[in-house]
JSON list of N, CA and C in Angstrom, two decimals:
[
{"chain": "L", "resi": 1, "resn": "UNK", "atom": "N", "xyz": [5.56, 13.31, -10.69]},
{"chain": "L", "resi": 1, "resn": "UNK", "atom": "CA", "xyz": [6.67, 12.48, -11.13]},
{"chain": "L", "resi": 1, "resn": "UNK", "atom": "C", "xyz": [7.78, 12.51, -10.09]},
{"chain": "L", "resi": 2, "resn": "UNK", "atom": "N", "xyz": [8.42, 11.38, -9.94]},
{"chain": "L", "resi": 2, "resn": "UNK", "atom": "CA", "xyz": [9.51, 11.26, -8.98]},
{"chain": "L", "resi": 2, "resn": "UNK", "atom": "C", "xyz": [10.86, 11.58, -9.57]},
{"chain": "L", "resi": 3, "resn": "UNK", "atom": "N", "xyz": [10.93, 11.63, -10.90]},
{"chain": "L", "resi": 3, "resn": "UNK", "atom": "CA", "xyz": [12.20, 11.88, -11.58]},
{"chain": "L", "resi": 3, "resn": "UNK", "atom": "C", "xyz": [11.99, 12.82, -12.75]},
{"chain": "L", "resi": 4, "resn": "UNK", "atom": "N", "xyz": [13.07, 13.47, -13.15]},
{"chain": "L", "resi": 4, "resn": "UNK", "atom": "CA", "xyz": [13.14, 14.23, -14.40]},
{"chain": "L", "resi": 4, "resn": "UNK", "atom": "C", "xyz": [14.27, 13.59, -15.20]},
{"chain": "L", "resi": 5, "resn": "UNK", "atom": "N", "xyz": [14.04, 13.30, -16.47]},
{"chain": "L", "resi": 5, "resn": "UNK", "atom": "CA", "xyz": [15.06, 12.69, -17.32]},
{"chain": "L", "resi": 5, "resn": "UNK", "atom": "C", "xyz": [15.38, 13.64, -18.46]},
{"chain": "L", "resi": 6, "resn": "UNK", "atom": "N", "xyz": [16.66, 13.96, -18.59]},
{"chain": "L", "resi": 6, "resn": "UNK", "atom": "CA", "xyz": [17.16, 14.75, -19.70]},
{"chain": "L", "resi": 6, "resn": "UNK", "atom": "C", "xyz": [18.00, 13.83, -20.57]},
{"chain": "L", "resi": 7, "resn": "UNK", "atom": "N", "xyz": [17.78, 13.87, -21.88]},
{"chain": "L", "resi": 7, "resn": "UNK", "atom": "CA", "xyz": [18.47, 12.96, -22.79]},
{"chain": "L", "resi": 7, "resn": "UNK", "atom": "C", "xyz": [19.10, 13.76, -23.91]},
{"chain": "L", "resi": 8, "resn": "UNK", "atom": "N", "xyz": [20.37, 13.46, -24.19]},
{"chain": "L", "resi": 8, "resn": "UNK", "atom": "CA", "xyz": [21.11, 14.11, -25.27]},
{"chain": "L", "resi": 8, "resn": "UNK", "atom": "C", "xyz": [21.68, 13.02, -26.17]},
{"chain": "L", "resi": 9, "resn": "UNK", "atom": "N", "xyz": [21.41, 13.10, -27.46]},
{"chain": "L", "resi": 9, "resn": "UNK", "atom": "CA", "xyz": [21.90, 12.10, -28.40]},
{"chain": "L", "resi": 9, "resn": "UNK", "atom": "C", "xyz": [23.42, 12.16, -28.51]},
{"chain": "L", "resi": 10, "resn": "UNK", "atom": "N", "xyz": [24.02, 11.01, -28.83]},
{"chain": "L", "resi": 10, "resn": "UNK", "atom": "CA", "xyz": [25.46, 10.91, -29.04]},
{"chain": "L", "resi": 10, "resn": "UNK", "atom": "C", "xyz": [25.70, 10.36, -30.44]},
{"chain": "L", "resi": 11, "resn": "UNK", "atom": "N", "xyz": [26.73, 10.86, -31.09]},
{"chain": "L", "resi": 11, "resn": "UNK", "atom": "CA", "xyz": [27.04, 10.42, -32.45]},
{"chain": "L", "resi": 11, "resn": "UNK", "atom": "C", "xyz": [27.55, 8.98, -32.48]},
{"chain": "L", "resi": 12, "resn": "UNK", "atom": "N", "xyz": [28.24, 8.54, -31.42]},
{"chain": "L", "resi": 12, "resn": "UNK", "atom": "CA", "xyz": [28.81, 7.20, -31.42]},
{"chain": "L", "resi": 12, "resn": "UNK", "atom": "C", "xyz": [27.84, 6.12, -30.94]},
{"chain": "L", "resi": 13, "resn": "UNK", "atom": "N", "xyz": [26.65, 6.49, -30.53]},
{"chain": "L", "resi": 13, "resn": "UNK", "atom": "CA", "xyz": [25.64, 5.53, -30.13]},
{"chain": "L", "resi": 13, "resn": "UNK", "atom": "C", "xyz": [25.81, 4.95, -28.74]},
{"chain": "L", "resi": 14, "resn": "UNK", "atom": "N", "xyz": [26.77, 5.44, -27.99]},
{"chain": "L", "resi": 14, "resn": "UNK", "atom": "CA", "xyz": [27.00, 4.95, -26.63]},
{"chain": "L", "resi": 14, "resn": "UNK", "atom": "C", "xyz": [25.98, 5.56, -25.66]},
{"chain": "L", "resi": 15, "resn": "UNK", "atom": "N", "xyz": [25.84, 4.93, -24.52]},
{"chain": "L", "resi": 15, "resn": "UNK", "atom": "CA", "xyz": [24.92, 5.43, -23.48]},
{"chain": "L", "resi": 15, "resn": "UNK", "atom": "C", "xyz": [25.71, 5.69, -22.21]},
{"chain": "L", "resi": 16, "resn": "UNK", "atom": "N", "xyz": [25.43, 6.84, -21.59]},
{"chain": "L", "resi": 16, "resn": "UNK", "atom": "CA", "xyz": [26.04, 7.18, -20.31]},
{"chain": "L", "resi": 16, "resn": "UNK", "atom": "C", "xyz": [24.95, 7.71, -19.40]},
{"chain": "L", "resi": 17, "resn": "UNK", "atom": "N", "xyz": [25.20, 7.64, -18.10]},
{"chain": "L", "resi": 17, "resn": "UNK", "atom": "CA", "xyz": [24.21, 8.02, -17.11]},
{"chain": "L", "resi": 17, "resn": "UNK", "atom": "C", "xyz": [24.81, 8.98, -16.09]},
{"chain": "L", "resi": 18, "resn": "UNK", "atom": "N", "xyz": [24.06, 10.02, -15.77]},
{"chain": "L", "resi": 18, "resn": "UNK", "atom": "CA", "xyz": [24.39, 10.91, -14.67]},
{"chain": "L", "resi": 18, "resn": "UNK", "atom": "C", "xyz": [23.19, 10.98, -13.74]},
{"chain": "L", "resi": 19, "resn": "UNK", "atom": "N", "xyz": [23.44, 10.97, -12.44]},
{"chain": "L", "resi": 19, "resn": "UNK", "atom": "CA", "xyz": [22.35, 10.96, -11.46]},
{"chain": "L", "resi": 19, "resn": "UNK", "atom": "C", "xyz": [22.55, 12.11, -10.49]},
{"chain": "L", "resi": 20, "resn": "UNK", "atom": "N", "xyz": [21.50, 12.88, -10.25]},
{"chain": "L", "resi": 20, "resn": "UNK", "atom": "CA", "xyz": [21.53, 13.97, -9.29]},
{"chain": "L", "resi": 20, "resn": "UNK", "atom": "C", "xyz": [20.42, 13.76, -8.28]},
{"chain": "L", "resi": 21, "resn": "UNK", "atom": "N", "xyz": [20.81, 13.73, -7.01]},
{"chain": "L", "resi": 21, "resn": "UNK", "atom": "CA", "xyz": [19.83, 13.57, -5.92]},
{"chain": "L", "resi": 21, "resn": "UNK", "atom": "C", "xyz": [20.18, 14.62, -4.87]},
{"chain": "L", "resi": 22, "resn": "UNK", "atom": "N", "xyz": [19.32, 15.59, -4.70]},
{"chain": "L", "resi": 22, "resn": "UNK", "atom": "CA", "xyz": [19.62, 16.68, -3.77]},
{"chain": "L", "resi": 22, "resn": "UNK", "atom": "C", "xyz": [19.24, 16.30, -2.34]},
{"chain": "L", "resi": 23, "resn": "UNK", "atom": "N", "xyz": [19.60, 17.14, -1.41]},
{"chain": "L", "resi": 23, "resn": "UNK", "atom": "CA", "xyz": [19.29, 16.91, 0.00]},
{"chain": "L", "resi": 23, "resn": "UNK", "atom": "C", "xyz": [17.80, 16.97, 0.29]},
{"chain": "L", "resi": 24, "resn": "UNK", "atom": "N", "xyz": [17.04, 17.55, -0.60]},
{"chain": "L", "resi": 24, "resn": "UNK", "atom": "CA", "xyz": [15.58, 17.61, -0.42]},
{"chain": "L", "resi": 24, "resn": "UNK", "atom": "C", "xyz": [14.96, 16.22, -0.47]},
{"chain": "L", "resi": 25, "resn": "UNK", "atom": "N", "xyz": [15.65, 15.28, -1.09]},
{"chain": "L", "resi": 25, "resn": "UNK", "atom": "CA", "xyz": [15.14, 13.91, -1.20]},
{"chain": "L", "resi": 25, "resn": "UNK", "atom": "C", "xyz": [15.23, 13.22, 0.16]},
{"chain": "L", "resi": 26, "resn": "UNK", "atom": "N", "xyz": [16.28, 13.48, 0.90]},
{"chain": "L", "resi": 26, "resn": "UNK", "atom": "CA", "xyz": [16.44, 12.85, 2.22]},
{"chain": "L", "resi": 26, "resn": "UNK", "atom": "C", "xyz": [17.89, 12.91, 2.66]},
{"chain": "L", "resi": 27, "resn": "UNK", "atom": "N", "xyz": [18.16, 12.17, 3.71]},
{"chain": "L", "resi": 27, "resn": "UNK", "atom": "CA", "xyz": [19.51, 12.09, 4.24]},
{"chain": "L", "resi": 27, "resn": "UNK", "atom": "C", "xyz": [20.43, 11.31, 3.30]},
{"chain": "L", "resi": 28, "resn": "UNK", "atom": "N", "xyz": [21.67, 11.17, 3.70]},
{"chain": "L", "resi": 28, "resn": "UNK", "atom": "CA", "xyz": [22.66, 10.51, 2.85]},
{"chain": "L", "resi": 28, "resn": "UNK", "atom": "C", "xyz": [22.28, 9.07, 2.52]},
{"chain": "L", "resi": 29, "resn": "UNK", "atom": "N", "xyz": [21.75, 8.36, 3.48]},
{"chain": "L", "resi": 29, "resn": "UNK", "atom": "CA", "xyz": [21.37, 6.96, 3.26]},
{"chain": "L", "resi": 29, "resn": "UNK", "atom": "C", "xyz": [20.27, 6.88, 2.20]},
{"chain": "L", "resi": 30, "resn": "UNK", "atom": "N", "xyz": [19.29, 7.73, 2.29]},
{"chain": "L", "resi": 30, "resn": "UNK", "atom": "CA", "xyz": [18.18, 7.74, 1.34]},
{"chain": "L", "resi": 30, "resn": "UNK", "atom": "C", "xyz": [18.67, 8.16, -0.04]},
{"chain": "L", "resi": 31, "resn": "UNK", "atom": "N", "xyz": [19.48, 9.20, -0.09]},
{"chain": "L", "resi": 31, "resn": "UNK", "atom": "CA", "xyz": [20.00, 9.66, -1.39]},
{"chain": "L", "resi": 31, "resn": "UNK", "atom": "C", "xyz": [20.83, 8.58, -2.07]},
{"chain": "L", "resi": 32, "resn": "UNK", "atom": "N", "xyz": [21.69, 7.90, -1.32]},
{"chain": "L", "resi": 32, "resn": "UNK", "atom": "CA", "xyz": [22.50, 6.84, -1.90]},
{"chain": "L", "resi": 32, "resn": "UNK", "atom": "C", "xyz": [21.65, 5.67, -2.37]},
{"chain": "L", "resi": 33, "resn": "UNK", "atom": "N", "xyz": [20.59, 5.36, -1.65]},
{"chain": "L", "resi": 33, "resn": "UNK", "atom": "CA", "xyz": [19.68, 4.28, -2.06]},
{"chain": "L", "resi": 33, "resn": "UNK", "atom": "C", "xyz": [19.01, 4.63, -3.39]},
{"chain": "L", "resi": 34, "resn": "UNK", "atom": "N", "xyz": [18.54, 5.86, -3.51]},
{"chain": "L", "resi": 34, "resn": "UNK", "atom": "CA", "xyz": [17.91, 6.28, -4.77]},
{"chain": "L", "resi": 34, "resn": "UNK", "atom": "C", "xyz": [18.91, 6.20, -5.91]},
{"chain": "L", "resi": 35, "resn": "UNK", "atom": "N", "xyz": [20.13, 6.67, -5.69]},
{"chain": "L", "resi": 35, "resn": "UNK", "atom": "CA", "xyz": [21.16, 6.60, -6.74]},
{"chain": "L", "resi": 35, "resn": "UNK", "atom": "C", "xyz": [21.45, 5.15, -7.13]},
{"chain": "L", "resi": 36, "resn": "UNK", "atom": "N", "xyz": [21.55, 4.26, -6.15]},
{"chain": "L", "resi": 36, "resn": "UNK", "atom": "CA", "xyz": [21.79, 2.84, -6.45]},
{"chain": "L", "resi": 36, "resn": "UNK", "atom": "C", "xyz": [20.66, 2.25, -7.29]},
{"chain": "L", "resi": 37, "resn": "UNK", "atom": "N", "xyz": [19.42, 2.59, -6.95]},
{"chain": "L", "resi": 37, "resn": "UNK", "atom": "CA", "xyz": [18.27, 2.06, -7.71]},
{"chain": "L", "resi": 37, "resn": "UNK", "atom": "C", "xyz": [18.27, 2.58, -9.14]},
{"chain": "L", "resi": 38, "resn": "UNK", "atom": "N", "xyz": [18.61, 3.84, -9.32]},
{"chain": "L", "resi": 38, "resn": "UNK", "atom": "CA", "xyz": [18.65, 4.42, -10.68]},
{"chain": "L", "resi": 38, "resn": "UNK", "atom": "C", "xyz": [19.76, 3.74, -11.49]},
{"chain": "L", "resi": 39, "resn": "UNK", "atom": "N", "xyz": [20.94, 3.62, -10.89]},
{"chain": "L", "resi": 39, "resn": "UNK", "atom": "CA", "xyz": [22.06, 2.98, -11.61]},
{"chain": "L", "resi": 39, "resn": "UNK", "atom": "C", "xyz": [21.76, 1.52, -11.94]},
{"chain": "L", "resi": 40, "resn": "UNK", "atom": "N", "xyz": [21.11, 0.81, -11.03]},
{"chain": "L", "resi": 40, "resn": "UNK", "atom": "CA", "xyz": [20.77, -0.60, -11.27]},
{"chain": "L", "resi": 40, "resn": "UNK", "atom": "C", "xyz": [19.75, -0.73, -12.39]},
{"chain": "L", "resi": 41, "resn": "UNK", "atom": "N", "xyz": [18.78, 0.16, -12.43]},
{"chain": "L", "resi": 41, "resn": "UNK", "atom": "CA", "xyz": [17.80, 0.15, -13.53]},
{"chain": "L", "resi": 41, "resn": "UNK", "atom": "C", "xyz": [18.51, 0.38, -14.85]},
{"chain": "L", "resi": 42, "resn": "UNK", "atom": "N", "xyz": [19.41, 1.34, -14.89]},
{"chain": "L", "resi": 42, "resn": "UNK", "atom": "CA", "xyz": [20.17, 1.62, -16.11]},
{"chain": "L", "resi": 42, "resn": "UNK", "atom": "C", "xyz": [21.01, 0.41, -16.50]},
{"chain": "L", "resi": 43, "resn": "UNK", "atom": "N", "xyz": [21.68, -0.20, -15.55]},
{"chain": "L", "resi": 43, "resn": "UNK", "atom": "CA", "xyz": [22.56, -1.34, -15.82]},
{"chain": "L", "resi": 43, "resn": "UNK", "atom": "C", "xyz": [21.78, -2.51, -16.40]},
{"chain": "L", "resi": 44, "resn": "UNK", "atom": "N", "xyz": [20.61, -2.79, -15.85]},
{"chain": "L", "resi": 44, "resn": "UNK", "atom": "CA", "xyz": [19.83, -3.94, -16.30]},
{"chain": "L", "resi": 44, "resn": "UNK", "atom": "C", "xyz": [19.10, -3.71, -17.61]},
{"chain": "L", "resi": 45, "resn": "UNK", "atom": "N", "xyz": [18.72, -2.48, -17.89]},
{"chain": "L", "resi": 45, "resn": "UNK", "atom": "CA", "xyz": [17.81, -2.24, -19.02]},
{"chain": "L", "resi": 45, "resn": "UNK", "atom": "C", "xyz": [18.35, -1.29, -20.07]},
{"chain": "L", "resi": 46, "resn": "UNK", "atom": "N", "xyz": [19.65, -1.04, -20.13]},
{"chain": "L", "resi": 46, "resn": "UNK", "atom": "CA", "xyz": [20.19, -0.03, -21.04]},
{"chain": "L", "resi": 46, "resn": "UNK", "atom": "C", "xyz": [19.97, -0.40, -22.50]},
{"chain": "L", "resi": 47, "resn": "UNK", "atom": "N", "xyz": [19.84, -1.69, -22.80]},
{"chain": "L", "resi": 47, "resn": "UNK", "atom": "CA", "xyz": [19.63, -2.09, -24.20]},
{"chain": "L", "resi": 47, "resn": "UNK", "atom": "C", "xyz": [18.25, -1.66, -24.72]},
{"chain": "L", "resi": 48, "resn": "UNK", "atom": "N", "xyz": [17.29, -1.54, -23.81]},
{"chain": "L", "resi": 48, "resn": "UNK", "atom": "CA", "xyz": [15.94, -1.14, -24.20]},
{"chain": "L", "resi": 48, "resn": "UNK", "atom": "C", "xyz": [15.79, 0.37, -24.35]},
{"chain": "L", "resi": 49, "resn": "UNK", "atom": "N", "xyz": [16.76, 1.12, -23.86]},
{"chain": "L", "resi": 49, "resn": "UNK", "atom": "CA", "xyz": [16.65, 2.57, -23.78]},
{"chain": "L", "resi": 49, "resn": "UNK", "atom": "C", "xyz": [17.26, 3.23, -24.99]},
{"chain": "L", "resi": 50, "resn": "UNK", "atom": "N", "xyz": [16.82, 4.44, -25.31]},
{"chain": "L", "resi": 50, "resn": "UNK", "atom": "CA", "xyz": [17.45, 5.18, -26.41]},
{"chain": "L", "resi": 50, "resn": "UNK", "atom": "C", "xyz": [18.90, 5.51, -26.06]},
{"chain": "L", "resi": 51, "resn": "UNK", "atom": "N", "xyz": [19.79, 5.40, -27.04]},
{"chain": "L", "resi": 51, "resn": "UNK", "atom": "CA", "xyz": [21.21, 5.67, -26.81]},
{"chain": "L", "resi": 51, "resn": "UNK", "atom": "C", "xyz": [21.44, 7.16, -26.61]},
{"chain": "L", "resi": 52, "resn": "UNK", "atom": "N", "xyz": [22.41, 7.49, -25.77]},
{"chain": "L", "resi": 52, "resn": "UNK", "atom": "CA", "xyz": [22.75, 8.88, -25.54]},
{"chain": "L", "resi": 52, "resn": "UNK", "atom": "C", "xyz": [23.13, 9.12, -24.10]},
{"chain": "L", "resi": 53, "resn": "UNK", "atom": "N", "xyz": [23.38, 10.36, -23.79]},
{"chain": "L", "resi": 53, "resn": "UNK", "atom": "CA", "xyz": [23.70, 10.76, -22.43]},
{"chain": "L", "resi": 53, "resn": "UNK", "atom": "C", "xyz": [22.40, 11.08, -21.70]},
{"chain": "L", "resi": 54, "resn": "UNK", "atom": "N", "xyz": [22.17, 10.41, -20.60]},
{"chain": "L", "resi": 54, "resn": "UNK", "atom": "CA", "xyz": [20.96, 10.61, -19.81]},
{"chain": "L", "resi": 54, "resn": "UNK", "atom": "C", "xyz": [21.34, 11.18, -18.45]},
{"chain": "L", "resi": 55, "resn": "UNK", "atom": "N", "xyz": [20.61, 12.20, -18.03]},
{"chain": "L", "resi": 55, "resn": "UNK", "atom": "CA", "xyz": [20.76, 12.75, -16.69]},
{"chain": "L", "resi": 55, "resn": "UNK", "atom": "C", "xyz": [19.42, 12.56, -15.99]},
{"chain": "L", "resi": 56, "resn": "UNK", "atom": "N", "xyz": [19.49, 11.92, -14.83]},
{"chain": "L", "resi": 56, "resn": "UNK", "atom": "CA", "xyz": [18.28, 11.67, -14.04]},
{"chain": "L", "resi": 56, "resn": "UNK", "atom": "C", "xyz": [18.34, 12.56, -12.81]},
{"chain": "L", "resi": 57, "resn": "UNK", "atom": "N", "xyz": [17.31, 13.36, -12.61]},
{"chain": "L", "resi": 57, "resn": "UNK", "atom": "CA", "xyz": [17.20, 14.23, -11.45]},
{"chain": "L", "resi": 57, "resn": "UNK", "atom": "C", "xyz": [16.08, 13.67, -10.58]},
{"chain": "L", "resi": 58, "resn": "UNK", "atom": "N", "xyz": [16.44, 13.29, -9.36]},
{"chain": "L", "resi": 58, "resn": "UNK", "atom": "CA", "xyz": [15.44, 12.71, -8.45]},
{"chain": "L", "resi": 58, "resn": "UNK", "atom": "C", "xyz": [14.71, 13.81, -7.70]},
{"chain": "L", "resi": 59, "resn": "UNK", "atom": "N", "xyz": [13.42, 13.63, -7.57]},
{"chain": "L", "resi": 59, "resn": "UNK", "atom": "CA", "xyz": [12.59, 14.53, -6.77]},
{"chain": "L", "resi": 59, "resn": "UNK", "atom": "C", "xyz": [12.33, 13.88, -5.42]},
{"chain": "L", "resi": 60, "resn": "UNK", "atom": "N", "xyz": [11.74, 14.62, -4.50]},
{"chain": "L", "resi": 60, "resn": "UNK", "atom": "CA", "xyz": [11.53, 14.13, -3.14]},
{"chain": "L", "resi": 60, "resn": "UNK", "atom": "C", "xyz": [10.69, 12.86, -3.11]},
{"chain": "L", "resi": 61, "resn": "UNK", "atom": "N", "xyz": [9.76, 12.71, -4.02]},
{"chain": "L", "resi": 61, "resn": "UNK", "atom": "CA", "xyz": [8.89, 11.53, -4.04]},
{"chain": "L", "resi": 61, "resn": "UNK", "atom": "C", "xyz": [9.66, 10.25, -4.35]},
{"chain": "L", "resi": 62, "resn": "UNK", "atom": "N", "xyz": [10.84, 10.34, -4.92]},
{"chain": "L", "resi": 62, "resn": "UNK", "atom": "CA", "xyz": [11.63, 9.16, -5.27]},
{"chain": "L", "resi": 62, "resn": "UNK", "atom": "C", "xyz": [12.05, 8.38, -4.04]},
{"chain": "L", "resi": 63, "resn": "UNK", "atom": "N", "xyz": [12.14, 9.02, -2.90]},
{"chain": "L", "resi": 63, "resn": "UNK", "atom": "CA", "xyz": [12.56, 8.35, -1.67]},
{"chain": "L", "resi": 63, "resn": "UNK", "atom": "C", "xyz": [11.57, 7.29, -1.23]},
{"chain": "L", "resi": 64, "resn": "UNK", "atom": "N", "xyz": [10.32, 7.41, -1.62]},
{"chain": "L", "resi": 64, "resn": "UNK", "atom": "CA", "xyz": [9.28, 6.49, -1.17]},
{"chain": "L", "resi": 64, "resn": "UNK", "atom": "C", "xyz": [9.05, 5.31, -2.13]},
{"chain": "L", "resi": 65, "resn": "UNK", "atom": "N", "xyz": [9.78, 5.27, -3.24]},
{"chain": "L", "resi": 65, "resn": "UNK", "atom": "CA", "xyz": [9.56, 4.22, -4.24]},
{"chain": "L", "resi": 65, "resn": "UNK", "atom": "C", "xyz": [10.41, 2.99, -3.96]},
{"chain": "L", "resi": 66, "resn": "UNK", "atom": "N", "xyz": [9.89, 1.82, -4.33]},
{"chain": "L", "resi": 66, "resn": "UNK", "atom": "CA", "xyz": [10.69, 0.60, -4.25]},
{"chain": "L", "resi": 66, "resn": "UNK", "atom": "C", "xyz": [11.38, 0.39, -5.60]},
{"chain": "L", "resi": 67, "resn": "UNK", "atom": "N", "xyz": [12.19, -0.66, -5.69]},
{"chain": "L", "resi": 67, "resn": "UNK", "atom": "CA", "xyz": [13.00, -0.89, -6.89]},
{"chain": "L", "resi": 67, "resn": "UNK", "atom": "C", "xyz": [12.14, -1.06, -8.14]},
{"chain": "L", "resi": 68, "resn": "UNK", "atom": "N", "xyz": [11.06, -1.80, -8.04]},
{"chain": "L", "resi": 68, "resn": "UNK", "atom": "CA", "xyz": [10.20, -2.03, -9.20]},
{"chain": "L", "resi": 68, "resn": "UNK", "atom": "C", "xyz": [9.57, -0.73, -9.70]},
{"chain": "L", "resi": 69, "resn": "UNK", "atom": "N", "xyz": [9.11, 0.10, -8.77]},
{"chain": "L", "resi": 69, "resn": "UNK", "atom": "CA", "xyz": [8.49, 1.37, -9.16]},
{"chain": "L", "resi": 69, "resn": "UNK", "atom": "C", "xyz": [9.51, 2.32, -9.78]},
{"chain": "L", "resi": 70, "resn": "UNK", "atom": "N", "xyz": [10.72, 2.33, -9.26]},
{"chain": "L", "resi": 70, "resn": "UNK", "atom": "CA", "xyz": [11.78, 3.17, -9.84]},
{"chain": "L", "resi": 70, "resn": "UNK", "atom": "C", "xyz": [12.05, 2.72, -11.27]},
{"chain": "L", "resi": 71, "resn": "UNK", "atom": "N", "xyz": [12.18, 1.42, -11.47]},
{"chain": "L", "resi": 71, "resn": "UNK", "atom": "CA", "xyz": [12.43, 0.89, -12.81]},
{"chain": "L", "resi": 71, "resn": "UNK", "atom": "C", "xyz": [11.34, 1.23, -13.79]},
{"chain": "L", "resi": 72, "resn": "UNK", "atom": "N", "xyz": [10.09, 1.04, -13.38]},
{"chain": "L", "resi": 72, "resn": "UNK", "atom": "CA", "xyz": [8.95, 1.35, -14.26]},
{"chain": "L", "resi": 72, "resn": "UNK", "atom": "C", "xyz": [8.95, 2.81, -14.67]},
{"chain": "L", "resi": 73, "resn": "UNK", "atom": "N", "xyz": [9.07, 3.69, -13.67]},
{"chain": "L", "resi": 73, "resn": "UNK", "atom": "CA", "xyz": [8.99, 5.12, -13.96]},
{"chain": "L", "resi": 73, "resn": "UNK", "atom": "C", "xyz": [10.15, 5.58, -14.84]},
{"chain": "L", "resi": 74, "resn": "UNK", "atom": "N", "xyz": [11.35, 5.12, -14.53]},
{"chain": "L", "resi": 74, "resn": "UNK", "atom": "CA", "xyz": [12.51, 5.56, -15.31]},
{"chain": "L", "resi": 74, "resn": "UNK", "atom": "C", "xyz": [12.45, 5.07, -16.76]},
{"chain": "L", "resi": 75, "resn": "UNK", "atom": "N", "xyz": [12.09, 3.83, -16.95]},
{"chain": "L", "resi": 75, "resn": "UNK", "atom": "CA", "xyz": [12.02, 3.31, -18.33]},
{"chain": "L", "resi": 75, "resn": "UNK", "atom": "C", "xyz": [10.97, 4.08, -19.13]},
{"chain": "L", "resi": 76, "resn": "UNK", "atom": "N", "xyz": [9.83, 4.37, -18.52]},
{"chain": "L", "resi": 76, "resn": "UNK", "atom": "CA", "xyz": [8.80, 5.15, -19.21]},
{"chain": "L", "resi": 76, "resn": "UNK", "atom": "C", "xyz": [9.32, 6.55, -19.55]},
{"chain": "L", "resi": 77, "resn": "UNK", "atom": "N", "xyz": [10.00, 7.19, -18.61]},
{"chain": "L", "resi": 77, "resn": "UNK", "atom": "CA", "xyz": [10.53, 8.54, -18.86]},
{"chain": "L", "resi": 77, "resn": "UNK", "atom": "C", "xyz": [11.61, 8.52, -19.93]},
{"chain": "L", "resi": 78, "resn": "UNK", "atom": "N", "xyz": [12.50, 7.52, -19.89]},
{"chain": "L", "resi": 78, "resn": "UNK", "atom": "CA", "xyz": [13.56, 7.42, -20.89]},
{"chain": "L", "resi": 78, "resn": "UNK", "atom": "C", "xyz": [12.96, 7.23, -22.28]},
{"chain": "L", "resi": 79, "resn": "UNK", "atom": "N", "xyz": [11.95, 6.39, -22.37]},
{"chain": "L", "resi": 79, "resn": "UNK", "atom": "CA", "xyz": [11.32, 6.16, -23.68]},
{"chain": "L", "resi": 79, "resn": "UNK", "atom": "C", "xyz": [10.62, 7.41, -24.19]},
{"chain": "L", "resi": 80, "resn": "UNK", "atom": "N", "xyz": [9.93, 8.12, -23.29]},
{"chain": "L", "resi": 80, "resn": "UNK", "atom": "CA", "xyz": [9.27, 9.36, -23.71]},
{"chain": "L", "resi": 80, "resn": "UNK", "atom": "C", "xyz": [10.29, 10.41, -24.15]},
{"chain": "L", "resi": 81, "resn": "UNK", "atom": "N", "xyz": [11.40, 10.50, -23.43]},
{"chain": "L", "resi": 81, "resn": "UNK", "atom": "CA", "xyz": [12.46, 11.45, -23.82]},
{"chain": "L", "resi": 81, "resn": "UNK", "atom": "C", "xyz": [13.04, 11.09, -25.17]},
{"chain": "L", "resi": 82, "resn": "UNK", "atom": "N", "xyz": [13.24, 9.80, -25.41]},
{"chain": "L", "resi": 82, "resn": "UNK", "atom": "CA", "xyz": [13.75, 9.35, -26.71]},
{"chain": "L", "resi": 82, "resn": "UNK", "atom": "C", "xyz": [12.76, 9.61, -27.83]},
{"chain": "L", "resi": 83, "resn": "UNK", "atom": "N", "xyz": [11.48, 9.39, -27.58]},
{"chain": "L", "resi": 83, "resn": "UNK", "atom": "CA", "xyz": [10.45, 9.64, -28.59]},
{"chain": "L", "resi": 83, "resn": "UNK", "atom": "C", "xyz": [10.34, 11.12, -28.89]},
{"chain": "L", "resi": 84, "resn": "UNK", "atom": "N", "xyz": [10.54, 11.96, -27.89]},
{"chain": "L", "resi": 84, "resn": "UNK", "atom": "CA", "xyz": [10.47, 13.41, -28.10]},
{"chain": "L", "resi": 84, "resn": "UNK", "atom": "C", "xyz": [11.61, 13.89, -29.00]},
{"chain": "L", "resi": 85, "resn": "UNK", "atom": "N", "xyz": [12.72, 13.16, -28.96]},
{"chain": "L", "resi": 85, "resn": "UNK", "atom": "CA", "xyz": [13.86, 13.51, -29.81]},
{"chain": "L", "resi": 85, "resn": "UNK", "atom": "C", "xyz": [13.81, 12.80, -31.15]},
{"chain": "L", "resi": 86, "resn": "UNK", "atom": "N", "xyz": [12.78, 11.98, -31.35]},
{"chain": "L", "resi": 86, "resn": "UNK", "atom": "CA", "xyz": [12.62, 11.32, -32.64]},
{"chain": "L", "resi": 86, "resn": "UNK", "atom": "C", "xyz": [13.44, 10.05, -32.79]},
{"chain": "L", "resi": 87, "resn": "UNK", "atom": "N", "xyz": [13.76, 9.38, -31.65]},
{"chain": "L", "resi": 87, "resn": "UNK", "atom": "CA", "xyz": [14.51, 8.12, -31.73]},
{"chain": "L", "resi": 87, "resn": "UNK", "atom": "C", "xyz": [13.65, 6.98, -31.33]}
]
C-alpha cells in the first residue's frame, strides 16, 4: 500500500484532512506533489467518504503514482476505514 489512512469519527459530522509525507518519500518537490494529489482527491470526493477526521500517511511507493491511482487507492482506504468503524 502506498498510503495509511487513520479515521476518527466526529460528533458534528464534519470532515477534515491531515496529510503526512516524510522525507523517505522523496525530495520537497515529490513530497509536495503527493500532498497536492491527496488534498485534491479529498476536495473532489469528500461527499463519498465517511465523515470525520482523516489522517493520510504517505509511504515511499506514493511517489510513483499518478493522480488517478492516488484517488483510487485513497477512496478505497477511506471506505475500508469507515466500514471498520461501522459507518
